[in-house]
Amino acid sequence: MSESESGLKLPKYSPIPEGEDPSNFAEYRSTKYRFPKRPLFHLPPSIGEITGPLLGEDRVGPHDHDLTAHGHGEPLGERIIVHGRLLDSGGRPIPGQLIEIWQANACGRYVHKVDQHPAPLDPNFTGVGRTVTDAEGRYRFITIKPGAYPWGNHHNAWRPQHIHFSITGRALPQRLVTQMYFPGDPLFVQDPIFNAVRDEKARNRMISRLDLEETVPEWALAYQWDIVLRGPDETPNIETAEEHG
Amino acid sequence: MSSTPDTVGPYPLPSVEPTFGPTPSQTVGPYFSFGLTEPWDEREDAVAPYRTDAIEIFGQVFDGLGEPIPDAMIETWQADPDGRFNHPDDPRGAVPYEGFRGFARSGTDEQGNWRVRTLKPGSIPAADGVTPQAPHIVVTVMARGVLRQLTTRIYFGDEPEANAADPVLQSLPEDARRTLIAEPVEGRGYRFDIHLQGDDETAFFQF
């Protein structure tokens, strides 16, 4: 909490982790003309940037977390459970937050007109899901393990299997769009998007863990993945937050 | 355009030991629209349809070659016309404003066009609590090839006095400051183009 002379009390968020500035990563070709060359300007703490849209329960239907339940029948592929907790960098759970995901189907094909990969679409799988974290910050999706797919970045380029995640968080510093990967994927060694995160420890935080305890016997393997957002140095106005929650 | 590299990597295989820390950002990629913008109920509206006092803010997103970006996503967040945020961390308390969410999300079309429909925000207190900040909207930009979201602000070209006193605008060099001004367009609203790179590169912030 920083307090200015006027008594304006604003939560203070930890800085963007080092090495995470938006920048060029030459081996990921699309970055070349899409990163600002001028250094980012410093913005002092301001109410508009330490608040943000509070998106929660009212955005989610009862089956939105189950991506295998959106068609007339079961989608093809390997059914999996993806679950974990949404935490801030102080380790505190972040309850009531919207998580949006999208992914390719088991064949590595997206429901998107630009995706030209000659693999079949699955009429029973759109690859879109939403959920809201519970009081302990937990989330859980049921889906199909996405396939690897080719992309034109370099000769014989294939993306490792991944699921896209979008979290708005409690305030703009917590806004995160990222990708969840699967353990042991042999394609990590040639994927410039995964490796665009320079710090190895940070990079490895994008890999989920096979979770046999949450695996449902005779039904679906589970993968566990915690998501950690930049946290305020202390949680302000807890009572207020609950009152308006 | 750059040619296709023959080889990429090999990068080291990941170690297996997880460590606690912030999850890194990754690009939103080229295929987000079916997951993020198309299922979004309100589309480009930060304001309920019945609000006849709404304004439109629109523009294009360009890359460093001056080409429009057809796979970008814009999100906006802002104060209400009274300069308040409906959020518990607003030190003045969270206050709802009828028919107004403060948040909108827009994809870009094949010409890089985006738009949001909203209410013009009021001035808000600055960090020093003395100088008010001019009316503005916080803008987040994501796209294929953008590794981490970019954040900027939209100020209004028809607020010259407030802009001249705004501490953030005044902290910027002139060539950066002018990239944050949305100009009024008769009968349509305000135009705000975003250049991720190049001579007209938009000023982006870290916070």
Short mmCIF file of C-alpha atoms in Angstrom, two decimals:
data_model
loop_
_atom_site.label_atom_id
_atom_site.label_comp_id
_atom_site.label_asym_id
_atom_site.label_seq_id
_atom_site.Cartn_x
_atom_site.Cartn_y
_atom_site.Cartn_z
CA MET A 1 0.00 0.00 0.00
CA SER A 2 1.43 3.35 -0.95
CA GLU A 3 -0.05 6.46 0.51
CA SER A 4 0.39 9.78 -1.20
CA GLU A 5 0.36 13.11 0.61
CA SER A 6 -3.30 13.54 -0.12
CA GLY A 7 -4.15 10.26 1.57
CA LEU A 8 -5.04 8.41 -1.63
CA LYS A 9 -4.44 4.78 -0.74
CA LEU A 10 -3.59 2.58 -3.69
CA PRO A 11 -2.44 -1.05 -3.69
CA LYS A 12 1.03 -1.52 -5.11
CA TYR A 13 1.63 -4.37 -7.56
CA SER A 14 4.92 -6.15 -8.04
CA PRO A 15 6.70 -5.15 -11.26
CA ILE A 16 6.52 -7.07 -14.51
CA PRO A 17 9.00 -9.95 -14.08
CA GLU A 18 12.40 -9.31 -15.63
CA GLY A 19 12.81 -10.61 -19.16
CA GLU A 20 9.07 -10.35 -19.73
CA ASP A 21 9.02 -7.00 -21.46
CA PRO A 22 7.28 -7.14 -24.81
CA SER A 23 10.09 -7.47 -27.26
CA ASN A 24 11.53 -9.06 -30.32
CA PHE A 25 12.28 -12.78 -30.35
CA ALA A 26 13.77 -13.23 -33.81
CA GLU A 27 13.14 -16.97 -34.04
CA TYR A 28 9.41 -16.30 -33.52
CA ARG A 29 8.99 -14.41 -36.79
CA SER A 30 5.70 -12.68 -36.02
CA THR A 31 7.35 -10.57 -33.32
CA LYS A 32 9.53 -8.70 -35.83
CA TYR A 33 7.20 -5.83 -36.76
CA ARG A 34 4.93 -6.07 -33.73
CA PHE A 35 7.02 -5.00 -30.76
CA PRO A 36 7.50 -1.36 -29.72
CA LYS A 37 11.11 -0.31 -30.24
CA ARG A 38 10.84 2.56 -27.78
CA PRO A 39 11.21 1.57 -24.09
CA LEU A 40 7.95 1.45 -22.16
CA PHE A 41 7.11 4.67 -20.33
CA HIS A 42 6.82 4.53 -16.56
CA LEU A 43 3.32 5.15 -15.25
CA PRO A 44 2.96 6.25 -11.60
CA PRO A 45 0.32 4.43 -9.51
CA SER A 46 -3.09 5.58 -10.69
CA ILE A 47 -6.63 4.49 -9.88
CA GLY A 48 -7.34 3.48 -13.48
CA GLU A 49 -4.49 0.98 -13.57
CA ILE A 50 -4.89 -0.57 -10.11
CA THR A 51 -8.53 -1.35 -10.76
CA GLY A 52 -10.07 -3.41 -13.57
CA PRO A 53 -13.21 -5.19 -14.64
CA LEU A 54 -14.44 -7.70 -12.07
CA LEU A 55 -15.67 -10.53 -14.26
CA GLY A 56 -17.17 -13.49 -12.49
CA GLU A 57 -20.12 -15.80 -11.95
CA ASP A 58 -22.62 -14.13 -14.24
CA ARG A 59 -20.46 -14.90 -17.28
CA VAL A 60 -20.45 -18.68 -16.92
CA GLY A 61 -23.08 -21.30 -17.70
CA PRO A 62 -23.31 -24.68 -15.95
CA HIS A 63 -21.48 -26.65 -18.69
CA ASP A 64 -19.00 -24.02 -19.85
CA HIS A 65 -16.14 -25.73 -17.97
CA ASP A 66 -16.83 -29.08 -19.69
CA LEU A 67 -15.60 -28.80 -23.28
CA THR A 68 -16.71 -32.38 -23.96
CA ALA A 69 -20.38 -31.41 -23.35
CA HIS A 70 -20.84 -28.75 -26.05
CA GLY A 71 -21.87 -30.99 -28.96
CA HIS A 72 -24.52 -33.63 -29.60
CA GLY A 73 -22.08 -36.39 -28.69
CA GLU A 74 -18.67 -36.90 -27.16
CA PRO A 75 -15.73 -35.36 -29.04
CA LEU A 76 -12.97 -37.64 -30.29
CA GLY A 77 -9.63 -37.74 -28.53
CA GLU A 78 -8.14 -38.27 -25.13
CA ARG A 79 -10.45 -36.93 -22.40
CA ILE A 80 -8.51 -35.05 -19.70
CA ILE A 81 -9.14 -33.02 -16.56
CA VAL A 82 -7.20 -29.76 -16.24
CA HIS A 83 -7.33 -28.21 -12.80
CA GLY A 84 -5.36 -26.03 -10.43
CA ARG A 85 -5.47 -22.86 -8.40
CA LEU A 86 -5.34 -19.17 -9.26
CA LEU A 87 -2.92 -17.46 -6.85
CA ASP A 88 -1.24 -14.11 -6.49
CA SER A 89 2.53 -13.83 -6.17
CA GLY A 90 2.14 -13.81 -2.38
CA GLY A 91 0.58 -17.28 -2.63
CA ARG A 92 -2.92 -16.07 -1.79
CA PRO A 93 -5.82 -17.67 -3.67
CA ILE A 94 -7.78 -15.39 -6.01
CA PRO A 95 -11.45 -16.38 -5.78
CA GLY A 96 -14.32 -15.52 -8.09
CA GLN A 97 -12.22 -14.82 -11.18
CA LEU A 98 -13.13 -15.61 -14.76
CA ILE A 99 -10.82 -18.02 -16.64
CA GLU A 100 -11.32 -18.36 -20.40
CA ILE A 101 -9.61 -21.10 -22.44
CA TRP A 102 -9.42 -22.05 -26.12
CA GLN A 103 -7.56 -24.83 -27.88
CA ALA A 104 -7.16 -27.07 -30.93
CA ASN A 105 -9.02 -30.37 -31.13
CA ALA A 106 -7.39 -33.80 -30.80
CA CYS A 107 -6.20 -33.59 -34.42
CA GLY A 108 -4.50 -30.24 -33.92
CA ARG A 109 -7.16 -28.17 -35.71
CA TYR A 110 -8.78 -24.97 -34.46
CA VAL A 111 -12.35 -23.91 -35.15
CA HIS A 112 -11.07 -20.78 -36.91
CA LYS A 113 -11.39 -19.82 -40.56
CA VAL A 114 -7.72 -18.89 -40.85
CA ASP A 115 -6.51 -22.32 -39.65
CA GLN A 116 -5.65 -24.19 -42.86
CA HIS A 117 -4.10 -27.31 -41.29
CA PRO A 118 -5.55 -30.24 -43.30
CA ALA A 119 -6.78 -32.09 -40.23
CA PRO A 120 -10.47 -32.74 -39.57
CA LEU A 121 -12.74 -30.54 -37.50
CA ASP A 122 -14.76 -32.36 -34.84
CA PRO A 123 -18.47 -31.47 -34.95
CA ASN A 124 -18.66 -32.20 -31.22
CA PHE A 125 -15.77 -30.00 -30.17
CA THR A 126 -15.46 -26.22 -30.34
CA GLY A 127 -12.47 -25.96 -28.00
CA VAL A 128 -13.86 -23.01 -26.00
CA GLY A 129 -14.40 -23.04 -22.24
CA ARG A 130 -14.96 -20.75 -19.29
CA THR A 131 -15.08 -21.09 -15.55
CA VAL A 132 -14.86 -19.01 -12.39
CA THR A 133 -12.46 -19.79 -9.54
CA ASP A 134 -14.06 -20.96 -6.30
CA ALA A 135 -13.55 -19.56 -2.80
CA GLU A 136 -10.11 -21.26 -2.59
CA GLY A 137 -9.10 -20.02 -6.04
CA ARG A 138 -9.57 -23.45 -7.65
CA TYR A 139 -10.65 -24.09 -11.22
CA ARG A 140 -11.40 -27.30 -13.13
CA PHE A 141 -11.98 -28.02 -16.83
CA ILE A 142 -12.88 -31.25 -18.60
CA THR A 143 -11.60 -31.29 -22.15
CA ILE A 144 -9.74 -33.23 -24.85
CA LYS A 145 -5.95 -33.28 -25.05
CA PRO A 146 -5.15 -30.93 -27.95
CA GLY A 147 -3.05 -32.21 -30.83
CA ALA A 148 0.25 -30.76 -32.01
CA TYR A 149 -0.05 -28.83 -35.27
CA PRO A 150 2.24 -27.39 -37.94
CA TRP A 151 2.75 -23.68 -38.42
CA GLY A 152 4.78 -21.77 -40.94
CA ASN A 153 7.33 -20.17 -38.65
CA HIS A 154 10.30 -22.25 -39.82
CA HIS A 155 10.99 -25.47 -41.71
CA ASN A 156 8.98 -28.33 -40.17
CA ALA A 157 7.69 -26.17 -37.32
CA TRP A 158 5.18 -27.85 -34.98
CA ARG A 159 3.62 -26.34 -31.88
CA PRO A 160 3.79 -28.44 -28.72
CA GLN A 161 0.36 -29.45 -27.39
CA HIS A 162 -1.06 -26.48 -25.48
CA ILE A 163 -4.21 -24.81 -24.16
CA HIS A 164 -4.59 -21.00 -24.28
CA PHE A 165 -5.64 -19.35 -20.99
CA SER A 166 -6.95 -15.81 -20.44
CA ILE A 167 -7.44 -14.34 -16.96
CA THR A 168 -8.54 -10.75 -16.33
CA GLY A 169 -7.68 -10.86 -12.62
CA ARG A 170 -8.73 -8.41 -9.95
CA ALA A 171 -6.96 -5.43 -11.52
CA LEU A 172 -5.12 -4.59 -14.74
CA PRO A 173 -1.64 -5.59 -13.44
CA GLN A 174 -3.03 -9.12 -13.08
CA ARG A 175 -4.24 -9.38 -16.69
CA LEU A 176 -2.61 -12.51 -18.12
CA VAL A 177 -2.88 -14.39 -21.39
CA THR A 178 -0.67 -17.44 -21.55
CA GLN A 179 -0.46 -21.05 -22.71
CA MET A 180 -0.44 -24.26 -20.65
CA TYR A 181 1.77 -27.10 -21.87
CA PHE A 182 2.01 -30.80 -21.07
CA PRO A 183 4.96 -32.51 -19.32
CA GLY A 184 7.58 -34.26 -21.41
CA ASP A 185 6.54 -32.79 -24.75
CA PRO A 186 9.40 -33.53 -27.18
CA LEU A 187 8.50 -30.46 -29.27
CA PHE A 188 9.70 -27.99 -26.60
CA VAL A 189 13.19 -28.13 -28.13
CA GLN A 190 12.08 -26.45 -31.37
CA ASP A 191 9.24 -24.15 -30.25
CA PRO A 192 10.20 -20.45 -30.26
CA ILE A 193 6.93 -19.39 -28.62
CA PHE A 194 7.52 -21.52 -25.50
CA ASN A 195 11.17 -20.48 -25.52
CA ALA A 196 10.37 -16.78 -25.98
CA VAL A 197 10.21 -16.77 -22.16
CA ARG A 198 13.96 -16.40 -21.57
CA ASP A 199 14.06 -17.34 -17.91
CA GLU A 200 14.10 -21.12 -17.60
CA LYS A 201 12.37 -21.19 -14.21
CA ALA A 202 9.58 -18.97 -15.49
CA ARG A 203 9.31 -20.98 -18.71
CA ASN A 204 8.87 -24.21 -16.82
CA ARG A 205 5.95 -22.71 -14.86
CA MET A 206 3.89 -23.03 -18.03
CA ILE A 207 4.13 -26.84 -17.94
CA SER A 208 1.35 -28.73 -16.17
CA ARG A 209 1.95 -31.80 -14.02
CA LEU A 210 0.39 -35.22 -14.53
CA ASP A 211 -1.82 -35.64 -11.46
CA LEU A 212 -2.68 -39.26 -10.72
CA GLU A 213 -4.50 -38.34 -7.50
CA GLU A 214 -7.10 -36.31 -9.37
CA THR A 215 -7.17 -38.75 -12.27
CA VAL A 216 -10.56 -40.47 -12.41
CA PRO A 217 -9.99 -44.24 -12.86
CA GLU A 218 -11.44 -45.71 -16.06
CA TRP A 219 -12.36 -42.21 -17.22
CA ALA A 220 -9.79 -39.39 -17.58
CA LEU A 221 -6.19 -38.47 -16.77
CA ALA A 222 -5.77 -35.27 -14.79
CA TYR A 223 -3.21 -32.50 -15.21
CA GLN A 224 -2.63 -29.94 -12.47
CA TRP A 225 -1.50 -26.39 -13.23
CA ASP A 226 -1.43 -23.42 -10.85
CA ILE A 227 -1.57 -19.94 -12.32
CA VAL A 228 0.22 -17.16 -10.44
CA LEU A 229 -0.64 -13.51 -11.09
CA ARG A 230 1.26 -10.42 -9.94
CA GLY A 231 -0.10 -9.62 -6.48
CA PRO A 232 -0.55 -6.44 -4.52
CA ASP A 233 2.08 -6.12 -1.76
CA GLU A 234 -0.75 -6.46 0.69
CA THR A 235 -4.38 -7.19 0.11
CA PRO A 236 -6.25 -3.92 0.54
CA ASN A 237 -9.84 -3.43 1.59
CA ILE A 238 -10.69 -7.09 2.12
CA GLU A 239 -13.97 -6.21 3.79
CA THR A 240 -14.85 -3.80 1.02
CA ALA A 241 -13.99 -6.39 -1.61
CA GLU A 242 -16.28 -8.95 -0.02
CA GLU A 243 -19.03 -6.47 0.46
CA HIS A 244 -19.00 -5.57 -3.23
CA GLY A 245 -17.84 -8.99 -4.42
CA MET B 1 9.34 -9.90 -45.05
CA SER B 2 11.95 -12.11 -43.42
CA SER B 3 12.60 -15.48 -44.97
CA THR B 4 11.72 -18.70 -43.23
CA PRO B 5 14.58 -19.79 -40.98
CA ASP B 6 15.86 -23.26 -41.87
CA THR B 7 16.58 -24.21 -38.30
CA VAL B 8 15.24 -23.08 -34.97
CA GLY B 9 16.67 -24.28 -31.69
CA PRO B 10 17.52 -26.81 -30.42
CA TYR B 11 16.51 -25.33 -27.10
CA PRO B 12 17.32 -27.22 -23.90
CA LEU B 13 14.70 -29.66 -22.65
CA PRO B 14 12.85 -28.26 -19.63
CA SER B 15 13.98 -29.24 -16.17
CA VAL B 16 11.33 -30.98 -14.09
CA GLU B 17 11.51 -29.01 -10.82
CA PRO B 18 8.66 -26.50 -10.56
CA THR B 19 9.34 -23.22 -8.73
CA PHE B 20 6.78 -20.80 -7.37
CA GLY B 21 6.52 -17.45 -9.13
CA PRO B 22 4.47 -15.43 -11.59
CA THR B 23 3.22 -17.37 -14.60
CA PRO B 24 4.78 -15.83 -17.71
CA SER B 25 2.78 -14.29 -20.52
CA GLN B 26 2.49 -15.90 -23.96
CA THR B 27 1.14 -14.51 -27.20
CA VAL B 28 -2.63 -14.62 -27.65
CA GLY B 29 -1.83 -16.25 -31.01
CA PRO B 30 -3.74 -16.03 -34.30
CA TYR B 31 -6.82 -18.06 -33.35
CA PHE B 32 -8.19 -16.37 -30.23
CA SER B 33 -11.36 -14.90 -31.75
CA PHE B 34 -13.49 -18.02 -31.32
CA GLY B 35 -12.40 -18.19 -27.68
CA LEU B 36 -12.32 -14.54 -26.61
CA THR B 37 -14.17 -12.07 -28.83
CA GLU B 38 -16.95 -14.10 -30.47
CA PRO B 39 -18.36 -15.60 -27.22
CA TRP B 40 -18.19 -12.19 -25.50
CA ASP B 41 -21.83 -11.24 -24.94
CA GLU B 42 -21.48 -7.46 -25.04
CA ARG B 43 -19.04 -7.44 -27.95
CA GLU B 44 -17.66 -3.91 -28.28
CA ASP B 45 -20.09 -2.33 -25.82
CA ALA B 46 -18.95 -0.92 -22.48
CA VAL B 47 -22.40 0.58 -22.14
CA ALA B 48 -25.94 -0.77 -22.34
CA PRO B 49 -27.68 -0.31 -25.71
CA TYR B 50 -30.31 2.05 -24.28
CA ARG B 51 -27.74 4.69 -23.31
CA THR B 52 -28.18 7.28 -26.03
CA ASP B 53 -25.31 9.36 -24.66
CA ALA B 54 -22.77 6.73 -25.75
CA ILE B 55 -19.75 7.61 -27.85
CA GLU B 56 -17.85 5.42 -30.28
CA ILE B 57 -14.08 5.17 -30.30
CA PHE B 58 -12.62 3.46 -33.33
CA GLY B 59 -9.39 3.08 -35.25
CA GLN B 60 -6.94 0.69 -36.82
CA VAL B 61 -4.02 -1.28 -35.46
CA PHE B 62 -0.81 -1.23 -37.56
CA ASP B 63 2.51 -3.06 -37.49
CA GLY B 64 5.98 -1.65 -38.06
CA LEU B 65 5.58 -1.88 -41.84
CA GLY B 66 2.39 0.16 -41.70
CA GLU B 67 0.30 -2.91 -42.49
CA PRO B 68 -3.03 -3.32 -40.65
CA ILE B 69 -3.08 -6.13 -38.08
CA PRO B 70 -6.12 -8.38 -38.61
CA ASP B 71 -5.54 -10.56 -35.53
CA ALA B 72 -5.32 -8.08 -32.66
CA MET B 73 -7.58 -7.70 -29.64
CA ILE B 74 -8.27 -4.42 -27.84
CA GLU B 75 -9.63 -4.19 -24.30
CA THR B 76 -10.63 -0.92 -22.68
CA TRP B 77 -11.14 0.03 -19.03
CA GLN B 78 -12.11 3.47 -17.75
CA ALA B 79 -13.80 5.68 -15.22
CA ASP B 80 -17.49 6.54 -15.48
CA PRO B 81 -18.62 10.08 -16.43
CA ASP B 82 -18.24 11.07 -12.76
CA GLY B 83 -14.62 9.92 -12.75
CA ARG B 84 -15.32 6.90 -10.52
CA PHE B 85 -14.45 3.23 -10.90
CA ASN B 86 -16.90 0.53 -9.83
CA HIS B 87 -14.12 -1.35 -8.06
CA PRO B 88 -13.34 -1.86 -4.35
CA ASP B 89 -9.80 -0.49 -4.77
CA ASP B 90 -11.08 2.92 -5.83
CA PRO B 91 -10.22 4.77 -2.58
CA ARG B 92 -13.53 6.65 -2.87
CA GLY B 93 -15.43 3.34 -2.82
CA ALA B 94 -17.02 1.26 -5.55
CA VAL B 95 -20.05 2.95 -7.08
CA PRO B 96 -22.03 1.43 -9.94
CA TYR B 97 -23.08 3.67 -12.83
CA GLU B 98 -26.33 2.78 -14.51
CA GLY B 99 -25.98 0.93 -17.77
CA PHE B 100 -22.20 1.13 -17.70
CA ARG B 101 -19.55 -1.59 -17.28
CA GLY B 102 -16.36 0.40 -17.93
CA PHE B 103 -14.95 -2.55 -19.87
CA ALA B 104 -15.12 -3.52 -23.54
CA ARG B 105 -13.35 -5.96 -25.81
CA SER B 106 -12.95 -5.69 -29.59
CA GLY B 107 -11.16 -7.80 -32.15
CA THR B 108 -9.76 -6.29 -35.34
CA ASP B 109 -11.13 -7.05 -38.79
CA GLU B 110 -9.10 -7.73 -41.92
CA GLN B 111 -8.28 -4.03 -42.24
CA GLY B 112 -7.19 -3.83 -38.61
CA ASN B 113 -10.34 -1.94 -37.60
CA TRP B 114 -11.55 -1.99 -34.00
CA ARG B 115 -14.27 -0.08 -32.17
CA VAL B 116 -15.80 0.29 -28.72
CA ARG B 117 -19.01 1.99 -27.66
CA THR B 118 -18.80 3.66 -24.28
CA LEU B 119 -19.45 6.78 -22.20
CA LYS B 120 -16.92 9.57 -22.05
CA PRO B 121 -15.06 9.25 -18.74
CA GLY B 122 -14.69 12.09 -16.23
CA SER B 123 -11.46 13.39 -14.75
CA ILE B 124 -9.93 11.28 -11.98
CA PRO B 125 -7.63 12.16 -9.06
CA ALA B 126 -3.92 11.75 -9.77
CA ALA B 127 -1.49 10.00 -7.45
CA ASP B 128 -0.52 13.31 -5.85
CA GLY B 129 -4.18 13.87 -5.08
CA VAL B 130 -3.90 17.47 -6.25
CA THR B 131 -3.75 17.58 -10.05
CA PRO B 132 -6.66 15.77 -11.68
CA GLN B 133 -5.91 13.47 -14.59
CA ALA B 134 -7.58 14.40 -17.85
CA PRO B 135 -10.40 12.08 -19.03
CA HIS B 136 -8.82 8.99 -20.50
CA ILE B 137 -9.33 5.30 -21.22
CA VAL B 138 -6.81 2.55 -20.48
CA VAL B 139 -6.20 0.31 -23.48
CA THR B 140 -4.70 -3.18 -23.60
CA VAL B 141 -3.48 -4.52 -26.95
CA MET B 142 -2.76 -8.15 -27.74
CA ALA B 143 -1.97 -9.84 -31.04
CA ARG B 144 -0.21 -12.74 -32.67
CA GLY B 145 3.50 -12.00 -32.32
CA VAL B 146 3.01 -9.81 -29.23
CA LEU B 147 4.61 -11.71 -26.35
CA ARG B 148 3.02 -9.70 -23.57
CA GLN B 149 0.03 -7.35 -23.71
CA LEU B 150 0.78 -3.70 -24.43
CA THR B 151 -0.93 -0.97 -22.43
CA THR B 152 -1.61 2.59 -23.49
CA ARG B 153 -4.13 5.38 -22.85
CA ILE B 154 -6.65 7.21 -25.00
CA TYR B 155 -7.04 10.93 -24.28
CA PHE B 156 -9.59 13.14 -26.03
CA GLY B 157 -8.64 15.77 -28.59
CA ASP B 158 -11.53 18.01 -27.51
CA GLU B 159 -10.15 18.35 -23.96
CA PRO B 160 -7.12 20.58 -24.67
CA GLU B 161 -7.09 22.30 -21.29
CA ALA B 162 -7.40 19.12 -19.27
CA ASN B 163 -4.78 17.43 -21.46
CA ALA B 164 -2.37 20.33 -21.00
CA ALA B 165 -2.59 19.86 -17.23
CA ASP B 166 -2.49 16.05 -17.22
CA PRO B 167 0.60 14.85 -15.30
CA VAL B 168 1.04 11.67 -17.35
CA LEU B 169 0.69 13.36 -20.74
CA GLN B 170 3.03 16.13 -19.64
CA SER B 171 5.64 13.59 -18.52
CA LEU B 172 5.96 12.33 -22.10
CA PRO B 173 8.04 13.75 -24.94
CA GLU B 174 5.92 15.56 -27.55
CA ASP B 175 6.20 12.85 -30.21
CA ALA B 176 4.94 10.25 -27.73
CA ARG B 177 2.24 12.49 -26.27
CA ARG B 178 0.55 13.11 -29.60
CA THR B 179 0.11 9.34 -30.16
CA LEU B 180 -2.32 9.22 -27.20
CA ILE B 181 -4.83 11.80 -28.46
CA ALA B 182 -8.04 10.52 -30.07
CA GLU B 183 -9.33 13.13 -32.50
CA PRO B 184 -13.07 13.85 -32.74
CA VAL B 185 -14.66 12.75 -36.03
CA GLU B 186 -17.87 14.52 -36.96
CA GLY B 187 -20.88 12.22 -36.67
CA ARG B 188 -18.88 9.17 -35.73
CA GLY B 189 -16.98 9.63 -32.45
CA TYR B 190 -13.24 9.59 -31.89
CA ARG B 191 -10.51 8.03 -33.98
CA PHE B 192 -7.56 6.35 -32.26
CA ASP B 193 -5.05 4.42 -34.35
CA ILE B 194 -2.51 2.18 -32.66
CA HIS B 195 0.97 1.65 -34.15
CA LEU B 196 2.87 -1.19 -32.50
CA GLN B 197 6.10 -0.05 -34.14
CA GLY B 198 7.51 2.54 -36.54
CA ASP B 199 7.69 6.33 -36.90
CA ASP B 200 4.23 6.79 -35.40
CA GLU B 201 4.79 4.17 -32.69
CA THR B 202 2.18 4.53 -29.94
CA ALA B 203 3.48 5.30 -26.45
CA PHE B 204 3.10 2.18 -24.29
CA PHE B 205 3.37 2.05 -20.51
CA GLN B 206 4.62 -0.23 -17.81
CA PHE B 207 3.02 -0.07 -14.38
#
